[in-house]
Short mmCIF file of C-alpha atoms (C1' of nucleotides) in Angstrom, two decimals:
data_model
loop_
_atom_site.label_atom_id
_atom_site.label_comp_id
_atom_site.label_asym_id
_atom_site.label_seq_id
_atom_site.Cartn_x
_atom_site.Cartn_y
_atom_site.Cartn_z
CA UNK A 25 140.54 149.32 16.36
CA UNK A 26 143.14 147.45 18.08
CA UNK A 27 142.57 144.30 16.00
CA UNK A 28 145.48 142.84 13.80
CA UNK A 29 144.35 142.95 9.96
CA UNK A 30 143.81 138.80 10.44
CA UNK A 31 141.83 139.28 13.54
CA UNK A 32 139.34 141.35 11.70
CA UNK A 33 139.62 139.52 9.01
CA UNK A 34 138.55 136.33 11.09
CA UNK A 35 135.71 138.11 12.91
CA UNK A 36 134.43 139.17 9.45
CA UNK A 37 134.84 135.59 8.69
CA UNK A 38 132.58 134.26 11.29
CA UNK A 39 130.30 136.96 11.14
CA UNK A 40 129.43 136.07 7.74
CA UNK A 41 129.51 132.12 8.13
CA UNK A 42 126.75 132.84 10.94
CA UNK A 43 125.03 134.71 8.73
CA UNK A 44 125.08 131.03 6.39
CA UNK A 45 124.91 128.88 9.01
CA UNK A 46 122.56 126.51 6.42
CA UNK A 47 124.78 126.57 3.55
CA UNK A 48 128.55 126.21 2.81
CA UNK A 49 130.28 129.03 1.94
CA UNK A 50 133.69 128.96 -0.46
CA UNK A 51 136.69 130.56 -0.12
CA UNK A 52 136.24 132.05 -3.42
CA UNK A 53 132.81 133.77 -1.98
CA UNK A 54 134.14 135.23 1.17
CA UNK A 55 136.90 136.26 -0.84
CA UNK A 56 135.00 138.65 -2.61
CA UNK A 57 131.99 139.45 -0.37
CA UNK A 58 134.45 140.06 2.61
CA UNK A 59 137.00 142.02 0.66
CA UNK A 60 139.84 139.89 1.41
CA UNK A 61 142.33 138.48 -0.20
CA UNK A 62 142.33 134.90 -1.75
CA UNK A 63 144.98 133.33 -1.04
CA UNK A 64 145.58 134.85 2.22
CA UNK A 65 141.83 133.97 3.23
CA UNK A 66 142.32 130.19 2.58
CA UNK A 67 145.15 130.23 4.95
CA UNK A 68 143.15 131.55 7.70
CA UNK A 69 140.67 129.02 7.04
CA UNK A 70 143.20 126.62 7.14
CA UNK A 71 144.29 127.46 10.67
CA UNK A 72 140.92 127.21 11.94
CA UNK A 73 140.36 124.61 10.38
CA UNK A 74 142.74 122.74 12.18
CA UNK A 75 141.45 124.45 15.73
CA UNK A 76 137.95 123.14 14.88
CA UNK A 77 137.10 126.19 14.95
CA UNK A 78 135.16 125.55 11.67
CA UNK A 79 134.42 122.24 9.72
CA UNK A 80 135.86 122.37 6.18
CA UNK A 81 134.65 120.25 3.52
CA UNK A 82 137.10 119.55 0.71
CA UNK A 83 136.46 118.73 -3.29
CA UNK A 84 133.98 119.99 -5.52
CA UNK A 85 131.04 121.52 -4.19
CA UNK A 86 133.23 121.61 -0.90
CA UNK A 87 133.65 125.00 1.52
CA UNK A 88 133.18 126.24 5.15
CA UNK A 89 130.37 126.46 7.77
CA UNK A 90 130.33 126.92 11.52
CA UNK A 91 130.37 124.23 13.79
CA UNK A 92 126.98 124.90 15.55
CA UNK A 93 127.86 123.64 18.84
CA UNK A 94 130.75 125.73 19.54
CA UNK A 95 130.93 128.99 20.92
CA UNK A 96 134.00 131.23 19.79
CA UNK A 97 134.85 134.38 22.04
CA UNK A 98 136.99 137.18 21.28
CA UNK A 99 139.04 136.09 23.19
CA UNK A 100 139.58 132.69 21.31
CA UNK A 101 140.59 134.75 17.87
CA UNK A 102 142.92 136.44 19.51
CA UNK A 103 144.92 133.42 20.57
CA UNK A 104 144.57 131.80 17.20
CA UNK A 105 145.85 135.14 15.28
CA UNK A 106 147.88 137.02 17.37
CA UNK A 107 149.44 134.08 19.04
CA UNK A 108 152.03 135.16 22.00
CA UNK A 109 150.77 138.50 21.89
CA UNK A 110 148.00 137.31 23.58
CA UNK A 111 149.47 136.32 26.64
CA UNK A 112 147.89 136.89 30.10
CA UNK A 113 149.65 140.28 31.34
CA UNK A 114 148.92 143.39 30.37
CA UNK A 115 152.34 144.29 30.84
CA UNK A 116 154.62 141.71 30.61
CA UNK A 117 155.04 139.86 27.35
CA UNK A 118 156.75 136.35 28.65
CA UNK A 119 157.93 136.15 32.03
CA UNK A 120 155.01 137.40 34.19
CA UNK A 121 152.89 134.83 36.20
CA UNK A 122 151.19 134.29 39.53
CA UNK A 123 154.89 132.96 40.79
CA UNK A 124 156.93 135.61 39.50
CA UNK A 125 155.08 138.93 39.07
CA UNK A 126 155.89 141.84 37.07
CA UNK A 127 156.12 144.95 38.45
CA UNK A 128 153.10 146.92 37.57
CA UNK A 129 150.71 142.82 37.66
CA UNK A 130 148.88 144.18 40.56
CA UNK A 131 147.96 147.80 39.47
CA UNK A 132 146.98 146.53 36.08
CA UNK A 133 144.46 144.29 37.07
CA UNK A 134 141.37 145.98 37.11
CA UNK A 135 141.80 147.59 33.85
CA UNK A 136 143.14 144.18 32.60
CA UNK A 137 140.32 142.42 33.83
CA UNK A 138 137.96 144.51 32.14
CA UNK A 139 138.72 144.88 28.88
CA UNK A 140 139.37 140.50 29.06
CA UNK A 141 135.82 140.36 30.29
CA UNK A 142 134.65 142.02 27.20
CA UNK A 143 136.63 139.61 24.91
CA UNK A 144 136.18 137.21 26.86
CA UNK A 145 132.03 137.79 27.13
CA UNK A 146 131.91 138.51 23.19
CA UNK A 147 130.40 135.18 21.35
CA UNK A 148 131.12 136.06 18.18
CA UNK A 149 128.98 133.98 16.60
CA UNK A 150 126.04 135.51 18.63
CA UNK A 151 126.78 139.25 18.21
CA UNK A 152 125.41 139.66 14.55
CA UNK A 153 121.66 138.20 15.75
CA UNK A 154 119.13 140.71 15.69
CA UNK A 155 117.72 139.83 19.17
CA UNK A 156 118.25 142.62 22.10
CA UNK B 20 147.34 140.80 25.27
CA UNK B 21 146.00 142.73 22.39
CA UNK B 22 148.76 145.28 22.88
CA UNK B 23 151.22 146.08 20.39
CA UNK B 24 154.84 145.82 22.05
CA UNK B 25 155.09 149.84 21.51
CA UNK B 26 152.05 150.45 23.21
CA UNK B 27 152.73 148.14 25.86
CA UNK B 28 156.17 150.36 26.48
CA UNK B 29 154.30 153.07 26.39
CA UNK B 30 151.98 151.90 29.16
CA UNK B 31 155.36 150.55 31.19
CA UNK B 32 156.74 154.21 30.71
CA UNK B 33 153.89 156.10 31.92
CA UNK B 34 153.49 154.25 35.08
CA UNK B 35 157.29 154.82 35.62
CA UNK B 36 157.19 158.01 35.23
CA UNK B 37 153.63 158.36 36.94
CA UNK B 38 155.78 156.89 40.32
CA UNK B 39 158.53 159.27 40.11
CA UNK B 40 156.22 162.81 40.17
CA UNK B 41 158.53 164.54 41.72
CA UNK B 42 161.87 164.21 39.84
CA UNK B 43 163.18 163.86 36.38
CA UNK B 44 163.67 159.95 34.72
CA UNK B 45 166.34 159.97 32.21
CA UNK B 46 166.05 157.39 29.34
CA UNK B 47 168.93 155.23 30.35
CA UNK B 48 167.42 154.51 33.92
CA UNK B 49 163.58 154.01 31.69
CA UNK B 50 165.66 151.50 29.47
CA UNK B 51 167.32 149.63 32.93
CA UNK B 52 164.38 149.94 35.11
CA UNK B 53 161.88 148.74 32.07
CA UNK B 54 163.75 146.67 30.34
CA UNK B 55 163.00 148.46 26.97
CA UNK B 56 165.93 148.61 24.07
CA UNK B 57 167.09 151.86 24.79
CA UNK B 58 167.49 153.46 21.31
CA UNK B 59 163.77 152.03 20.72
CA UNK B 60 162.94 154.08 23.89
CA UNK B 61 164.51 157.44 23.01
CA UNK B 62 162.30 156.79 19.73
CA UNK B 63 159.74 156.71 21.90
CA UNK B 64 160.43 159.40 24.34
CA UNK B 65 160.28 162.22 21.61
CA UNK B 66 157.10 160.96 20.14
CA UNK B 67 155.74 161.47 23.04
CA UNK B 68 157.51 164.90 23.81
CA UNK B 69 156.11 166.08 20.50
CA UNK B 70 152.43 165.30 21.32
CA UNK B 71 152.80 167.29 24.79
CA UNK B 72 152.17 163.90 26.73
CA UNK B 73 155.44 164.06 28.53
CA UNK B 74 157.72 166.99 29.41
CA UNK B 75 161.61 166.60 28.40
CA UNK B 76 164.19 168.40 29.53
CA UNK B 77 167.54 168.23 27.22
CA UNK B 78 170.76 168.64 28.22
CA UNK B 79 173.03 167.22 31.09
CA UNK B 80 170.80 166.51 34.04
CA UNK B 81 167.99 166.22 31.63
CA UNK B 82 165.21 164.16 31.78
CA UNK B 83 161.82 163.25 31.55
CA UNK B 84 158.42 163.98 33.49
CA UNK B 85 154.61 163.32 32.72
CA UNK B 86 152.59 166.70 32.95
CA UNK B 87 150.34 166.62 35.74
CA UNK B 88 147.68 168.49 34.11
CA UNK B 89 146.91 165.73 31.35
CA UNK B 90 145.15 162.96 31.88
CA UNK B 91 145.96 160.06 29.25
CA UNK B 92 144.02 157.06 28.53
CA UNK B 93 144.94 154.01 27.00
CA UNK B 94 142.49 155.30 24.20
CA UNK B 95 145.14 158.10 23.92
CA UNK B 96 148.26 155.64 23.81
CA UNK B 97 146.81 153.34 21.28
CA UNK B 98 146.19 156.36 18.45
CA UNK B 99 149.72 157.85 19.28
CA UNK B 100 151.04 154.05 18.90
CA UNK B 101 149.04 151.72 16.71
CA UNK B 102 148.15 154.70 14.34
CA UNK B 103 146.19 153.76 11.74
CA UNK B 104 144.92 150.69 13.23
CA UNK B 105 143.09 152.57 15.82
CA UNK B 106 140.30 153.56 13.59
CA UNK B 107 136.61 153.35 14.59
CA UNK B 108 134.91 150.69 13.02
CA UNK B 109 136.27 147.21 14.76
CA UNK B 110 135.59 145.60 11.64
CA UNK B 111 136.43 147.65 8.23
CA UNK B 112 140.13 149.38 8.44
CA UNK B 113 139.31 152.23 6.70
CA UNK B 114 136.17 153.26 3.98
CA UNK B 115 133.42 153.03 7.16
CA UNK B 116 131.80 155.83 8.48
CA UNK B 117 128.17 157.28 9.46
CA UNK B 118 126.91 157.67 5.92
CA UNK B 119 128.34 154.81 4.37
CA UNK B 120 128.85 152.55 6.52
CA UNK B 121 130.51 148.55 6.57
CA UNK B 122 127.84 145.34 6.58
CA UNK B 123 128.22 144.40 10.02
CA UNK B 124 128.90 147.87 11.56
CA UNK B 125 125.66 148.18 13.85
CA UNK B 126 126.08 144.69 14.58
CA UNK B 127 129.29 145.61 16.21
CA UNK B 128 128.39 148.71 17.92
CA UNK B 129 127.86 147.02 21.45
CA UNK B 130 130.67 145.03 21.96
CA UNK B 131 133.09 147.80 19.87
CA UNK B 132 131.44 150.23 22.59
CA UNK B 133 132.40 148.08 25.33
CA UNK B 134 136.29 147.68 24.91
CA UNK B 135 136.44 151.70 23.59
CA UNK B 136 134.72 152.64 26.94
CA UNK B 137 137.39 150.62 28.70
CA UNK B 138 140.63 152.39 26.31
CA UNK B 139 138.57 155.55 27.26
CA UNK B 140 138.12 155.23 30.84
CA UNK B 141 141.26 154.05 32.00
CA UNK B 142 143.31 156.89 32.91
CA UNK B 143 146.84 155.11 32.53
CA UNK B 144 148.58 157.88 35.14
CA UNK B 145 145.82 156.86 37.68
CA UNK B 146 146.28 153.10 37.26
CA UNK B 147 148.75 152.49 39.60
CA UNK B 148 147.68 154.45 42.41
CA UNK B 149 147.37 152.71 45.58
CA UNK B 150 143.58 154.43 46.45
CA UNK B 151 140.32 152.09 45.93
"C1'" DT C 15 184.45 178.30 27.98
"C1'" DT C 16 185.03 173.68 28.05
"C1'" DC C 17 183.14 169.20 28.77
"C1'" DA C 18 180.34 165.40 29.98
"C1'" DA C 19 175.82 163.70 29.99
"C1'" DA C 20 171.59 164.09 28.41
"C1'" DT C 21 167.79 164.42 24.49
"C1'" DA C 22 166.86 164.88 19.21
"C1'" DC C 23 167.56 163.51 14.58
"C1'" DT C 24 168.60 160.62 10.47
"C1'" DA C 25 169.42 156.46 8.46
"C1'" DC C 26 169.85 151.72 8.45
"C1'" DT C 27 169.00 146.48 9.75
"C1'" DT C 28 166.22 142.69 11.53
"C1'" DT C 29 162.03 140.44 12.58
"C1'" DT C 30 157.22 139.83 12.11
"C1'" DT C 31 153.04 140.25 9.64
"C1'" DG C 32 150.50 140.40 5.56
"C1'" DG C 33 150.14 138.87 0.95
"C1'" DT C 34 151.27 135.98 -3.42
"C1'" DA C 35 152.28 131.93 -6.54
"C1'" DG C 36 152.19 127.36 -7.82
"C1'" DT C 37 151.08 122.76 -7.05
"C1'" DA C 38 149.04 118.69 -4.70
"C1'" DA C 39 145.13 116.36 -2.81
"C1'" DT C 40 140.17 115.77 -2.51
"C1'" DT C 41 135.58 115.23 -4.09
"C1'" DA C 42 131.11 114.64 -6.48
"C1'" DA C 43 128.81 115.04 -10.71
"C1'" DA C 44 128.73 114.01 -15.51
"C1'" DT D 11 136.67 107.15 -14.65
"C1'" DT D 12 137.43 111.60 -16.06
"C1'" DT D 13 137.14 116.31 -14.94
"C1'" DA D 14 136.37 120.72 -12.95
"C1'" DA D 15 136.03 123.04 -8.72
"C1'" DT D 16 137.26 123.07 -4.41
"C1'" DT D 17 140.50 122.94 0.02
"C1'" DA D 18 145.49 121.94 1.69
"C1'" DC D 19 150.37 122.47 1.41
"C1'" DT D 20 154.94 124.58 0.52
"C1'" DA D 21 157.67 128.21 -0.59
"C1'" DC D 22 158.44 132.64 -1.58
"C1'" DC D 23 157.81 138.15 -1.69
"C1'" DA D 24 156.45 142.83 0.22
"C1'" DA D 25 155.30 145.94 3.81
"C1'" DA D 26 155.21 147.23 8.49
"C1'" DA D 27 156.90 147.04 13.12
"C1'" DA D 28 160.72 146.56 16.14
"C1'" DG D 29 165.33 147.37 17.04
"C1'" DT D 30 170.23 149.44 16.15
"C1'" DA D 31 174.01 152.82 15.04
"C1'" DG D 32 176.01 157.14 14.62
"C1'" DT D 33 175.87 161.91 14.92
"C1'" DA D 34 174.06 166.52 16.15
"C1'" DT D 35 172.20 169.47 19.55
"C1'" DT D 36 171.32 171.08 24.15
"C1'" DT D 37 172.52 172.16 28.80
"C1'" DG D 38 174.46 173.08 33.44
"C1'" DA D 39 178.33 172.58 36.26
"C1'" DA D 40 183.25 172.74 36.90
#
DNA sequence: TTCAAATACTACTTTTTGGTAGTAATTAAA
DNA sequence: TTTAATTACTACCAAAAAGTAGTATTTGAA
């Protein structure tokens, strides 16, 4: 799909920490369950760390769980992994707002909207419950 | 957005050339017009003449046109552009299919079917059309 | 038939993303 | 209070994507 390698690897991530939401689950575990790499899995789970996106909990014994309370779109992985890329306009990388429109703002819209609304209607903590 | 910054000159392109039926669009207008590198868009250009999405025509007073005929989604776009990455499966990059397929790949389907219907649907050479 | 302006091709450079290595800091059990 | 297992930090390396440069080929008009 689409997704950057680190955006699928976060929504693997979450998808298994959901999956766990009981237990703690080390880097070491996701590592190999998840089929990603060590050391570039405890950075990710660094950065979201830091975004309270998830709680860590350090020393021995330590690892990661979901914050329960929180709901985490699409959407919100994007902005954390793929940084500017995720910017508003479909078109336009930087210089594109309400004020000073890009060409083609208008026309993309629809199209733009929709695919957002699926990102942004995507709780990715929700989508691997067997309900529905 | 999600959009890699080849794809999202791709979709610039198209709607360029979309506007201007009638004539030919050489790559040095595309590159002023768009504001694409212009030796990045000629790379472009004939990766796009070579899958029969666009028509060229070398030579002086050469040029580019889309072919009416073809209708090209964004669906389309992404595979020419992103490759690889446009695989099936929004979560494993490559070893899911049918028969053997990744932990959370049902899980996915829905929202996975959601955004694809979207990349399918949206007929980029239609998008900027002033009708509806 | 020459020439200028266009696309096509080949190779290289730069920037970004993905991945690795080593060490420091943290923590709870023994 | 020591120690082993964990996360956090810093710096580097490799691969992929984006961008650049130079040349060859094509073409229609003068």
């Amino acid at each position: 799909m689409v997704f950057s390698t680190t955006t699928q690897y976060a929504l693997k991530i979450l998808a298994y920490l959901n999956e766990n939401k009981e237990g703690l689950s080390n880097a070491k575990t996701l590592s190999r369950e998840l089929d990603i790499p060590y050391k570039y899995l405890t950075k990710i789970m660094t950065k979201f760390t830091k975004n309270e996106m998830i709680e860590s909990i350090q020393g021995r014994y330590g690892g990661f769980k979901l914050i329960n309370s929180k709901i985490i779109t699409i959407y919100d992985i994007l902005k954390l992994c793929d940084g500017d890329r995720a910017k508003d306009c479909i078109i336009e990388k930087i210089e594109c707002d309400e004020k000073k429109k890009c060409h083609y703002h208008d026309a993309w819209q629809k199209p733009k909207e929709s695919i957002k609304k699926d990102f942004l209607n995507t709780n990715v903590k929700g989508f691997i419950s067997k309900e529905s």
